[in-house]
């Protein structure tokens, strides 16, 4: 009998197939005491296991490339965290085995962060996955992972760690469903990069029996258990129609009446460029430069290394627009040479631009490298600062850009509610705004973007978030300047129409989402988008906003 479950759709497309569950195992080692003379040997075992796991994560990242590589390299750094390893050594010194020392140290670190009320510096699923991999290696047991299957299937898991998601084979894994996670979790981001339909934050997903046929709609978040023949046919037809529409719509982004909405790509480095070009990106709306700095948490990359990496991306978009975000460190991206180690709440502390202003040499080197990288290239370079709170922040960044001799437009990211509320003031110092809707939602609703329990507040359709977008876009229009969106909200085709109606001037997203957004925008006029935006803002919940916008655009 067909039943319908609803989670959060995070990656477009339809998947129909039999369920396979992620392998699980109890990885809590026994608590037993070892003689004092064995402590040094056990500490050595622990260090070897940690280094082996870190090397494996880096190797997986190299194999996966793109966004996944950056995520896995950050996870490898988590495995080698010196404070964690010091705690492991202490526990072994007083009698724990290597595996128990690792298990307890990770548990203590996790509990300490939660009890202190912090946003977790390391993401929960990532932290647990690192612990499990180290303990499994020490116990000599296989690491639970993606099931072996010769036939395509729909994968169901409590959550997916980046190391698992990054290497999913789209030919076998038709789609996936998780009980936890949110629209901006690593699993969601990597699913979009892979082009695999996905639904997250679906309570009870783990109770669906192995072998059950399900139909997953990654756009609506619906999962149909044992779908009827009629339902399967309808979903397959809709998917085919969507694919045909994608193929038929090409060229620059625009509404049906010719209002231009440049569609740009979010990239993390040169490895992401081919996919962006294949999708027809008109430029780069968010070039995350963290990938260079995460290679070595002890020191910043040299100017020469930065120049080479930046130029590789800039050269790929002649006559195009490339928006570079300077280093956004802190919170879930700590760097030893830049990030305070004792902050009680890193997400609300010294991160983003605040870190760079505290370390002007790091900012100066990056801006100088960008200035040299763009020399002689026919590209429109724009450089923006993360986590801008007010006009003073914007002025400090613009002054630093000018002092470095940077020939580019200077901009500010709107990720803090104060920046949206005072956008016109900030625009007295910079030339454009770019909305990071992931962090803007997190700070607006006090909802950690990695906690599934508050995922409804991370929904970019929340009317309060749309209000802040409208405030920013209105300010930019009044000042004759641009206001783009580079957060995950831009990847939702229907929401892209609403953002356009709110006055956003460009949309940047993962390359896999560009064809969907292009095809959807081309179906509606600017006036329709504006009416949909007004209808969405007039509601009181994300679901009501989505329904209201859909009703307007479908002519109901």
GROMACS .gro file of C-alpha atoms in nm, residues 1-3 15-17 212-216 223-233 235:
model
   23
    1UNK     CA    1   0.000   0.000   0.000
    2UNK     CA    2   0.142   0.335  -0.105
    3UNK     CA    3   0.239   0.573   0.173
   15UNK     CA    4   1.486   0.805  -0.819
   16UNK     CA    5   1.279   0.486  -0.816
   17UNK     CA    6   1.429   0.163  -0.689
  212UNK     CA    7   1.116  -0.210  -0.042
  213UNK     CA    8   1.055  -0.010  -0.358
  214UNK     CA    9   1.051   0.365  -0.301
  215UNK     CA   10   1.018   0.667  -0.527
  216UNK     CA   11   1.225   0.968  -0.420
  223UNK     CA   12   0.936   0.974  -0.060
  224UNK     CA   13   0.666   0.735  -0.176
  225UNK     CA   14   0.690   0.389  -0.018
  226UNK     CA   15   0.562   0.112  -0.244
  227UNK     CA   16   0.435   0.361  -0.505
  228UNK     CA   17   0.146   0.259  -0.727
  229UNK     CA   18   0.201   0.202  -1.097
  230UNK     CA   19   0.017   0.527  -1.162
  231UNK     CA   20   0.245   0.719  -0.928
  232UNK     CA   21   0.559   0.569  -1.081
  233UNK     CA   22   0.439   0.651  -1.432
  235UNK     CA   23   0.690   1.066  -1.168
   0.00000   0.00000   0.00000
